[in-house]
Short mmCIF file of C-alpha atoms in Angstrom, two decimals:
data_model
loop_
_atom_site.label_atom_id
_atom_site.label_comp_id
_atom_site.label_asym_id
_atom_site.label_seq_id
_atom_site.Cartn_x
_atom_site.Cartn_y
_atom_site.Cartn_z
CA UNK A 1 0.00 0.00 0.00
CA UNK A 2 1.14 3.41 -1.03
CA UNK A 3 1.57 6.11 1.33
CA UNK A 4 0.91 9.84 0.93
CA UNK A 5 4.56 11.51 1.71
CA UNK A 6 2.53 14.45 2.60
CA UNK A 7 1.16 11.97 5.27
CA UNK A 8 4.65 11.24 6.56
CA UNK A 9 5.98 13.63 9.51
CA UNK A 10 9.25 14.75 9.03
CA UNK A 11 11.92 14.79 11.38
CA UNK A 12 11.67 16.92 14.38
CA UNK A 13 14.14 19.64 14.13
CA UNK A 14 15.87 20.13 17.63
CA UNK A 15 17.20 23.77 16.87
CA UNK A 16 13.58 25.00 15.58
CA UNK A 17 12.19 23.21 18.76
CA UNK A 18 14.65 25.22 20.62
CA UNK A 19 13.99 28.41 18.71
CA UNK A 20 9.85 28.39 19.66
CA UNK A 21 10.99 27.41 23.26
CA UNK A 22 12.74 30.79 23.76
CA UNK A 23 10.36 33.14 21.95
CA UNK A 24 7.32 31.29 23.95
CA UNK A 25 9.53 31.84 27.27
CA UNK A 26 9.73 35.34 26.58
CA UNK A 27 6.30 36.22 25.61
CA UNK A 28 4.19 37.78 27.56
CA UNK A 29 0.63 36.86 29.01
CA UNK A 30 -1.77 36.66 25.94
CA UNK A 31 0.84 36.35 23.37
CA UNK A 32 1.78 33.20 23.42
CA UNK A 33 -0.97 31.84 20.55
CA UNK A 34 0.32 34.75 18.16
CA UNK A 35 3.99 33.16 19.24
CA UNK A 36 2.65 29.83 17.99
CA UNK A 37 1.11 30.92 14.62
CA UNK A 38 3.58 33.46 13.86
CA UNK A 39 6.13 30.67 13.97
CA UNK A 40 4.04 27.65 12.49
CA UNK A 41 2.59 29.47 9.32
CA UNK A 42 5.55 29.14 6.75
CA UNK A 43 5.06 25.36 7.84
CA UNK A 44 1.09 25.48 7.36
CA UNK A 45 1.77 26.45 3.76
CA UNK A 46 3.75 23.46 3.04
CA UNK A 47 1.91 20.39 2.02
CA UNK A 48 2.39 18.13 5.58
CA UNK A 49 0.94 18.41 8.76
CA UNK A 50 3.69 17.92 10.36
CA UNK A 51 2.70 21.79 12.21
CA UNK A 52 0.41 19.57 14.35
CA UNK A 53 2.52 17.96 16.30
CA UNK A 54 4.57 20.99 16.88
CA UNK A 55 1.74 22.64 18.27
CA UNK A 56 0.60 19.81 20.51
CA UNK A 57 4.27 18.91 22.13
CA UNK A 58 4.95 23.06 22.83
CA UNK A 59 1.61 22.59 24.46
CA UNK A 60 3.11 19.87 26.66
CA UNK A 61 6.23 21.77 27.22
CA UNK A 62 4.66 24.87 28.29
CA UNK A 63 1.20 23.95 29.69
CA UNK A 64 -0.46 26.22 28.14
CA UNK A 65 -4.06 26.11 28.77
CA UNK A 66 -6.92 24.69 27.04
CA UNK A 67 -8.12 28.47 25.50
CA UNK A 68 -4.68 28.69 24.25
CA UNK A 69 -4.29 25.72 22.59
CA UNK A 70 -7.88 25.97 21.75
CA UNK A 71 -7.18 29.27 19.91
CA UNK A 72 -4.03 28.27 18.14
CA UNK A 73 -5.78 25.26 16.52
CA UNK A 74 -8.41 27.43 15.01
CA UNK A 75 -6.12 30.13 13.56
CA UNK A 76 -3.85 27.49 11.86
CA UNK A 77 -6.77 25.47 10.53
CA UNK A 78 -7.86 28.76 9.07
CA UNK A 79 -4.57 29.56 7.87
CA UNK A 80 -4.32 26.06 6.31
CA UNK A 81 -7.59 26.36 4.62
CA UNK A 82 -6.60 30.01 3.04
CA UNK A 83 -3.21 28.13 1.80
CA UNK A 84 -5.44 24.83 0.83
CA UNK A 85 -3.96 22.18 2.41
CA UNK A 86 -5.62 19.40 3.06
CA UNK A 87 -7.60 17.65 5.63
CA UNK A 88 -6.80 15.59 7.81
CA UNK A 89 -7.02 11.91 6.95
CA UNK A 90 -7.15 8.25 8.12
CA UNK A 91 -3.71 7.72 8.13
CA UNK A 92 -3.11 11.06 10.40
CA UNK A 93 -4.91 9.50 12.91
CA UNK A 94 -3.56 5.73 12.53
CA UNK A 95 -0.10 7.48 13.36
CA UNK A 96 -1.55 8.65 16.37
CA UNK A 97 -3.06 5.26 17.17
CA UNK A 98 -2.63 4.49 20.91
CA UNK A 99 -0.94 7.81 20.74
CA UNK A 100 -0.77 10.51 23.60
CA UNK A 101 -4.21 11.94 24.68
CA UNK A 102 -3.07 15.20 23.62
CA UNK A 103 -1.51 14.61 20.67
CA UNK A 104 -5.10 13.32 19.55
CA UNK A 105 -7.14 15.83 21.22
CA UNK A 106 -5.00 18.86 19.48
CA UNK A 107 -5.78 16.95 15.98
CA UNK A 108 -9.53 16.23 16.91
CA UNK A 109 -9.53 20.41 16.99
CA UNK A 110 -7.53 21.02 14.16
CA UNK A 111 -9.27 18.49 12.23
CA UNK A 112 -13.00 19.37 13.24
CA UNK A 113 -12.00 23.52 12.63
CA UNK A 114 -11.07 22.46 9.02
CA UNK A 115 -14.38 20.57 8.47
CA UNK A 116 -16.23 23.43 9.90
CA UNK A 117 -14.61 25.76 7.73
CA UNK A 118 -15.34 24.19 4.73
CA UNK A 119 -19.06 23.45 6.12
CA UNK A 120 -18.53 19.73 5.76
CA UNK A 121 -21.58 19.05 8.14
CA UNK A 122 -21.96 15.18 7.58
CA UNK A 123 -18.54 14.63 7.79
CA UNK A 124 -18.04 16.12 11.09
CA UNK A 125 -20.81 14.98 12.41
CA UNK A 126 -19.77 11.29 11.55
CA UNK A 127 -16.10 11.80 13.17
CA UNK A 128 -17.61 13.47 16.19
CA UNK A 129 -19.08 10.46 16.79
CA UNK A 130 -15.40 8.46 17.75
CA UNK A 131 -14.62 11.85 18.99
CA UNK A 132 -17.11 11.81 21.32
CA UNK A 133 -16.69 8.38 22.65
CA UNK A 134 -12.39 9.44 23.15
CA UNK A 135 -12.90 13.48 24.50
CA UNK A 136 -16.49 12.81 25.75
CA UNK A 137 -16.13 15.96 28.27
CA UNK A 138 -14.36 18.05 26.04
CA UNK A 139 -16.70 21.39 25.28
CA UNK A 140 -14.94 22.43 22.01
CA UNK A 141 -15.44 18.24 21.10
CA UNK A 142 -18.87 19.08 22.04
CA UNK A 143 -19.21 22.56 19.95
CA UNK A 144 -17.91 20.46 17.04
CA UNK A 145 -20.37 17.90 17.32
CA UNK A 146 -23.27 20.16 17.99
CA UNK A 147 -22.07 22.13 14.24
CA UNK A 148 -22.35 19.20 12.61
CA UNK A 149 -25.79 18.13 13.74
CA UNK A 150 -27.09 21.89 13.74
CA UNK A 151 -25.83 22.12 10.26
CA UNK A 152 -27.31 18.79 8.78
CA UNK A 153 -30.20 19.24 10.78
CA UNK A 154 -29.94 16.65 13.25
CA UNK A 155 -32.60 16.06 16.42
CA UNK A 156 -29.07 15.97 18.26
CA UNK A 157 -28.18 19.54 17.74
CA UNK A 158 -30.06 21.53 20.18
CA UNK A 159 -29.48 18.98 22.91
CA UNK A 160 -25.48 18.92 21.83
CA UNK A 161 -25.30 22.95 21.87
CA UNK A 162 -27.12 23.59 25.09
CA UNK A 163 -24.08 20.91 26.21
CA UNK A 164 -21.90 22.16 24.83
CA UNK A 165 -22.49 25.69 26.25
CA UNK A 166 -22.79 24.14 29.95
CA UNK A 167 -20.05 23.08 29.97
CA UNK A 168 -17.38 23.73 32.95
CA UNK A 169 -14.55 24.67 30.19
CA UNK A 170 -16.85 26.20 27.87
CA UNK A 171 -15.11 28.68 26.29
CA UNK A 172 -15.02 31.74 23.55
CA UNK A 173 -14.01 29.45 20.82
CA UNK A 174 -16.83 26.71 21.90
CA UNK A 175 -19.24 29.46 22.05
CA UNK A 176 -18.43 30.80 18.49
CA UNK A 177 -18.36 27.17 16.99
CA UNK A 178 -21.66 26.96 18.78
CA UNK A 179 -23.33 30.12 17.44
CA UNK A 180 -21.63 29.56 13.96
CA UNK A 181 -23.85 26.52 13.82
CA UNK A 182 -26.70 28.47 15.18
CA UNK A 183 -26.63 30.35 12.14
CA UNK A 184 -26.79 27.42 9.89
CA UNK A 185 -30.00 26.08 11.85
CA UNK A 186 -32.73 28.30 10.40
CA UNK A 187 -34.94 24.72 11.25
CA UNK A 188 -35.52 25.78 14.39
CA UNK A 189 -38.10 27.91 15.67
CA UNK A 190 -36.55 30.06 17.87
CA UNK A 191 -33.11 30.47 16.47
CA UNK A 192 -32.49 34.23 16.43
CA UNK A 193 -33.34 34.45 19.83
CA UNK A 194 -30.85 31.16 20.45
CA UNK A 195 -28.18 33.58 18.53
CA UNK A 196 -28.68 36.42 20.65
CA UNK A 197 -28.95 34.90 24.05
CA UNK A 198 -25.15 33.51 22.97
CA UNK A 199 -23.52 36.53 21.49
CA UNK A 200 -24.68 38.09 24.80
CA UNK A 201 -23.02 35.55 26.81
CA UNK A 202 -19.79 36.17 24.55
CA UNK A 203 -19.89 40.04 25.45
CA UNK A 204 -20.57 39.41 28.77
CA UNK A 205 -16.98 37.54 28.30
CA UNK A 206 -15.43 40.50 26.89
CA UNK A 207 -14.77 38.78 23.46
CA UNK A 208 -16.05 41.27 21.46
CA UNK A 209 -14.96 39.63 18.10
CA UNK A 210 -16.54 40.96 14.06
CA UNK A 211 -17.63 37.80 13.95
CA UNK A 212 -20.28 38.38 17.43
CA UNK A 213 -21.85 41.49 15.64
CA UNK A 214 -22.15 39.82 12.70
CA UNK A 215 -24.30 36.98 13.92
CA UNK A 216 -25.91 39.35 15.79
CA UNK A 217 -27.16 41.33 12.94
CA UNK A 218 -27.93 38.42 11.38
CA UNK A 219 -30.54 37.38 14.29
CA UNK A 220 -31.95 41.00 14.72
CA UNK A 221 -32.32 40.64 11.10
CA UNK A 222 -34.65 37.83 11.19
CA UNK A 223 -36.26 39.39 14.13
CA UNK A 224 -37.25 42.46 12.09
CA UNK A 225 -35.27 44.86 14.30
CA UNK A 226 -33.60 46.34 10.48
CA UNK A 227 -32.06 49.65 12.68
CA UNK A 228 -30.16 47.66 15.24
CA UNK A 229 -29.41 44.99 12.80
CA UNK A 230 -27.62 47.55 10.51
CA UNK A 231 -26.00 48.95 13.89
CA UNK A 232 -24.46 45.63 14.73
CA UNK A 233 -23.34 44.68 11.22
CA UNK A 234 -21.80 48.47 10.40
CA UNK A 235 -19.90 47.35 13.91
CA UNK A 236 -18.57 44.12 12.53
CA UNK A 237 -16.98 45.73 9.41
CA UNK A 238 -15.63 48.69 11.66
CA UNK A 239 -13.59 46.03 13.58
CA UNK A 240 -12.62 44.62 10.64
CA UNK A 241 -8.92 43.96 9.76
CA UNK A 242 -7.03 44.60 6.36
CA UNK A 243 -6.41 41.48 4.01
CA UNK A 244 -9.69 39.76 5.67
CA UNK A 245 -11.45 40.60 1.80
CA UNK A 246 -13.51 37.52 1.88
CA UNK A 247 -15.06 37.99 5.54
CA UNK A 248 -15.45 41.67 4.39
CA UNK A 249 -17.72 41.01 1.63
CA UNK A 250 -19.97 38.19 3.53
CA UNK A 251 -20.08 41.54 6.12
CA UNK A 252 -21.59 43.47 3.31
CA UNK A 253 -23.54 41.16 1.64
CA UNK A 254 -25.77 41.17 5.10
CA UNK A 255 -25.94 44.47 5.14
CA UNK A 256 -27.11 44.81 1.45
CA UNK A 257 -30.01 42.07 2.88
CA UNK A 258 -30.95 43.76 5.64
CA UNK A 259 -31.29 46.97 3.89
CA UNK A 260 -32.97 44.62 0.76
CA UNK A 261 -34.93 42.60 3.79
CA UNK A 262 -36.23 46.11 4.92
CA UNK A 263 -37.45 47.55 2.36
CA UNK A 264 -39.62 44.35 1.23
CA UNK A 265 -41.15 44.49 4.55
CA UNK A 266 -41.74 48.31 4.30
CA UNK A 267 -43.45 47.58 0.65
CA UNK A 268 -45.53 44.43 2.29
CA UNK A 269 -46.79 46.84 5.52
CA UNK A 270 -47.76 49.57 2.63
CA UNK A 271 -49.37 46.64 0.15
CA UNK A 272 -51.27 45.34 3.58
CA UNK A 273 -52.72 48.43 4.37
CA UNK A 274 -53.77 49.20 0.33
CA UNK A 275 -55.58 46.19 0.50
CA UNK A 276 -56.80 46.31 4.00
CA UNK A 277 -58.18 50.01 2.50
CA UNK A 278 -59.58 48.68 -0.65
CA UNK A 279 -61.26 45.68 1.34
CA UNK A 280 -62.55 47.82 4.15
CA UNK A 281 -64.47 50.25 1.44
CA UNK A 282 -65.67 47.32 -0.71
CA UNK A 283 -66.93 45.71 2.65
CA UNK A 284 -68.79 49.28 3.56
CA UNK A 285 -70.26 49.51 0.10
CA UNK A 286 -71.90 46.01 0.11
CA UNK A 287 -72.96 46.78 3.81
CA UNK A 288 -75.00 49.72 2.41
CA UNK A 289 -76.09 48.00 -0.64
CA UNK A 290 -77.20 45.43 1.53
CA UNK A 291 -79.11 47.53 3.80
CA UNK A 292 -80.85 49.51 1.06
CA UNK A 293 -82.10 46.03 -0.49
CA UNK A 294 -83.26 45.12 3.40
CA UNK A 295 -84.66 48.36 3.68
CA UNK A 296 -86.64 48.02 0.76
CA UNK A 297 -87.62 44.82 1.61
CA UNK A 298 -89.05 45.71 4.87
CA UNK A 299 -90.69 48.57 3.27
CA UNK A 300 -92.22 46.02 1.16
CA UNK A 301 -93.45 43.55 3.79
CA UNK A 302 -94.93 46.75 6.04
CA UNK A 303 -97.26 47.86 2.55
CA UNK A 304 -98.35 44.00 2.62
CA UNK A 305 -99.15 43.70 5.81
CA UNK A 306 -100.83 47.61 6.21
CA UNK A 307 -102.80 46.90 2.41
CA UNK A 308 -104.10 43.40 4.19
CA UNK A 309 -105.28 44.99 7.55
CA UNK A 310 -106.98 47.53 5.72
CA UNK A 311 -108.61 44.87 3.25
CA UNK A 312 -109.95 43.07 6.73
CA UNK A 313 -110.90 46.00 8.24
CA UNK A 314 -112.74 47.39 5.12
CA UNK A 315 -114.68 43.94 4.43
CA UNK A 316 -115.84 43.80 8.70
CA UNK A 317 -116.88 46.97 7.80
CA UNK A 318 -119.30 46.36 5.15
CA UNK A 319 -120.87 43.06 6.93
CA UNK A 320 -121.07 45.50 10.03
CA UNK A 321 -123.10 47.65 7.28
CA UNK A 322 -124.79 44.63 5.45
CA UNK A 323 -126.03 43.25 8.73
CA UNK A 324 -127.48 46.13 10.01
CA UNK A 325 -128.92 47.28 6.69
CA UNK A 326 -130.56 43.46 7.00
CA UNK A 327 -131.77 44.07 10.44
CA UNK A 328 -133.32 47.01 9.15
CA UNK A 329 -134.95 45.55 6.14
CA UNK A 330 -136.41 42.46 7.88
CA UNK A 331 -138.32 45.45 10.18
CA UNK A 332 -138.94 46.81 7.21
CA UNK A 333 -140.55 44.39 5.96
CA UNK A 334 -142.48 42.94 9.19
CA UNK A 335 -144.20 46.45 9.84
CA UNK A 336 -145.31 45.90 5.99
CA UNK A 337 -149.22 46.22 5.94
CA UNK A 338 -149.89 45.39 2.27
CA UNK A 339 -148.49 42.98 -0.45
CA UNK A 340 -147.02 45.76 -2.36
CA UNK A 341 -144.83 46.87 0.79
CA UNK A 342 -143.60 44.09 1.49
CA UNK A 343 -142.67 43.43 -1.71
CA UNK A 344 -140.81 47.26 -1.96
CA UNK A 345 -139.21 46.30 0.91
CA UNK A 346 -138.08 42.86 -0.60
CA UNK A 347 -137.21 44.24 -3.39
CA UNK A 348 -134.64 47.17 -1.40
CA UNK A 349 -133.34 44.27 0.60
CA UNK A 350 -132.14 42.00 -2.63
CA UNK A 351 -130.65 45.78 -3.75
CA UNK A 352 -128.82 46.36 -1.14
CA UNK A 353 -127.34 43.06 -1.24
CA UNK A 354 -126.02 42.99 -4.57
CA UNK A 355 -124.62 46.46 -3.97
CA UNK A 356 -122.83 44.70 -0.87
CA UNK A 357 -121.61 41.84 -3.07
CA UNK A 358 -120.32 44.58 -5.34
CA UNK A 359 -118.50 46.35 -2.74
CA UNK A 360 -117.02 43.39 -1.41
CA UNK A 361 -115.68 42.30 -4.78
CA UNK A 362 -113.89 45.63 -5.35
CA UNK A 363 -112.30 45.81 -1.73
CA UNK A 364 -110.77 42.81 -2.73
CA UNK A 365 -109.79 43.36 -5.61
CA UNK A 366 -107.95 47.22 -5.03
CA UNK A 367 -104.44 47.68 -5.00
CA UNK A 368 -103.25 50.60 -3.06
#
């Protein structure tokens, strides 16, 4: 089987050993990591990883602590990924096999930073698996992990972050793993909240990195706060260094989409209230033309009903009328002395009762 020479490390130099000895002796406090990547970036733009075993014996050495070594790993990853070297492999880690804890804990990092970079979500999430099971306890493990199932979408990554972020050695660099993979996790509900609760534990920390703001904006954005999000991003490019062109422009290109994201909501509030208008008067006008029809309707129903009770009251009337003018007759015609009389009076009686028939017949039929 062949074997990558880029795979192979190469001989530990004793004088360049020596070299990073003194100038990490003489640094002072907090510039020990920029000791460490000042000195291992000419090897980080070679093609071996050789750089990562450096890193993890001066760590031995000089005991520098886990935020150190933390930091280190993700700046050379970076660097490594600007000058395109590759990832670390199988045969990386069979060198290491029953290696020093260390050793494999410092390439866990170095590895896991390069797969973040690159947003290789089901790959990391499949090594943080063995990582998991090896540095179980280890937060930045833990951020890693929590990435990688954020970014894929996993029903792990909520529970892995919220972990990760309680844990005792939690960190700035876990906690800006762990919001970088909030901000691939647009699956869950209440992610810009998630996002700002954690950049605010990061400035309670004092680490008041571009990166922080630019999340931030990012949330506020999705929140609809457009002024503060525009504060916070305008912040992240201020802090910006020179030669950081790439980062620059994914700081503009949220500004140009919160400005963009702004303005569409300003044109959906105005279209909402046009048509909110428009529906409100179209709803008034068919509420009066409704009424008028029920008005006239009513209207209606009241002549019908008044034309009918006058109809009743008109025909008991005229049998109030015909009964008395019968009652009258029928005396009439009792008090009659002769034939002739009584026949007059006969005769008035049928009269007056076709002339009631008649009357009744046009009551009837009148229309008012």
């Amino acid at each position: 089987m062949s074997v990558d020479p880029a795979a192979v490390p190469r001989p530990r130099d004793p004088q360049d050993d020596a070299a990073l000895d003194r100038r990490l002796a003489d640094a002072g406090p907090g510039q020990r990591v920029a000791v460490l990547v000042e000195h291992l970036a000419p090897r980080v733009a070679t093609a071996s990883l050789d750089w990562i075993g450096v890193l993890s014996a001066a760590t031995a050495r000089h005991e520098l602590t886990m935020a150190e070594v933390r930091t280190a790993a993700t700046d050379l990853a970076w660097l490594a990924r600007e000058h395109g070297q590759r990832f670390p492999g199988g045969t990386d880690w069979d060198a290491l096999h029953g290696g020093a804890y260390l050793d494999r804990l410092v390439l866990a990092y170095v590895h896991g930073q390069r797969l973040r970079f690159d947003f290789k979500f089901e790959s990391l999430q499949s090594r943080s698996h063995h990582w998991l099971a090896e540095f179980g306890g280890d937060a930045l493990i833990l951020g890693l992990a929590a990435f990688g199932a954020l970014g894929s979408r996993s029903g792990r990554g909520l529970d892995l972050y919220r972990e990760a972020i309680a844990s005792p050695d939690a960190d700035s660099k876990t906690r800006h793993v762990c919001m970088h993979g909030l901000w691939f996790a647009d699956h869950l509900p209440d992610q810009a909240e998630l996002m700002l609760e954690l950049s605010n534990q990061l400035m309670a920390t004092g680490a008041l990195d571009a990166n922080v703001f630019f999340r931030r904006a990012s949330a506020l954005r999705k929140l609809g706060r457009f002024e503060q999000a525009l504060d916070e991003v305008d912040r992240a490019i201020a802090m910006l260094g020179p030669g950081h062109n790439a980062v620059h422009q994914d700081y503009v290109r949220e500004r140009e989409l919160i400005v963009l994201t702004r303005q569409l909501h300003g044109y959906a509030q105005e279209l909402t209230r046009e048509v909110g208008a428009t529906a409100a008067e179209q709803a008034e006008r068919r509420v009066r033309e409704a009424s008028a029809a029920l008005t006239e309707k009513v209207e209606s129903a009241q002549r019908v009903v008044t034309e009918g009770t006058l109809k009743v009251v008109e025909i008991l009337g005229l049998f109030v009328t015909l009964a008395g003018f019968v009652v009258g007759s029928g005396a009439v015609v009792v008090k009659a002395g002769t034939f002739g009389e009584r026949a007059a009076a006969m005769g008035l009686v049928l009269v007056g009762c076709l002339l009631f028939f008649g009357l009744l017949r046009f009551v009837t039929n009148f229309r008012r």
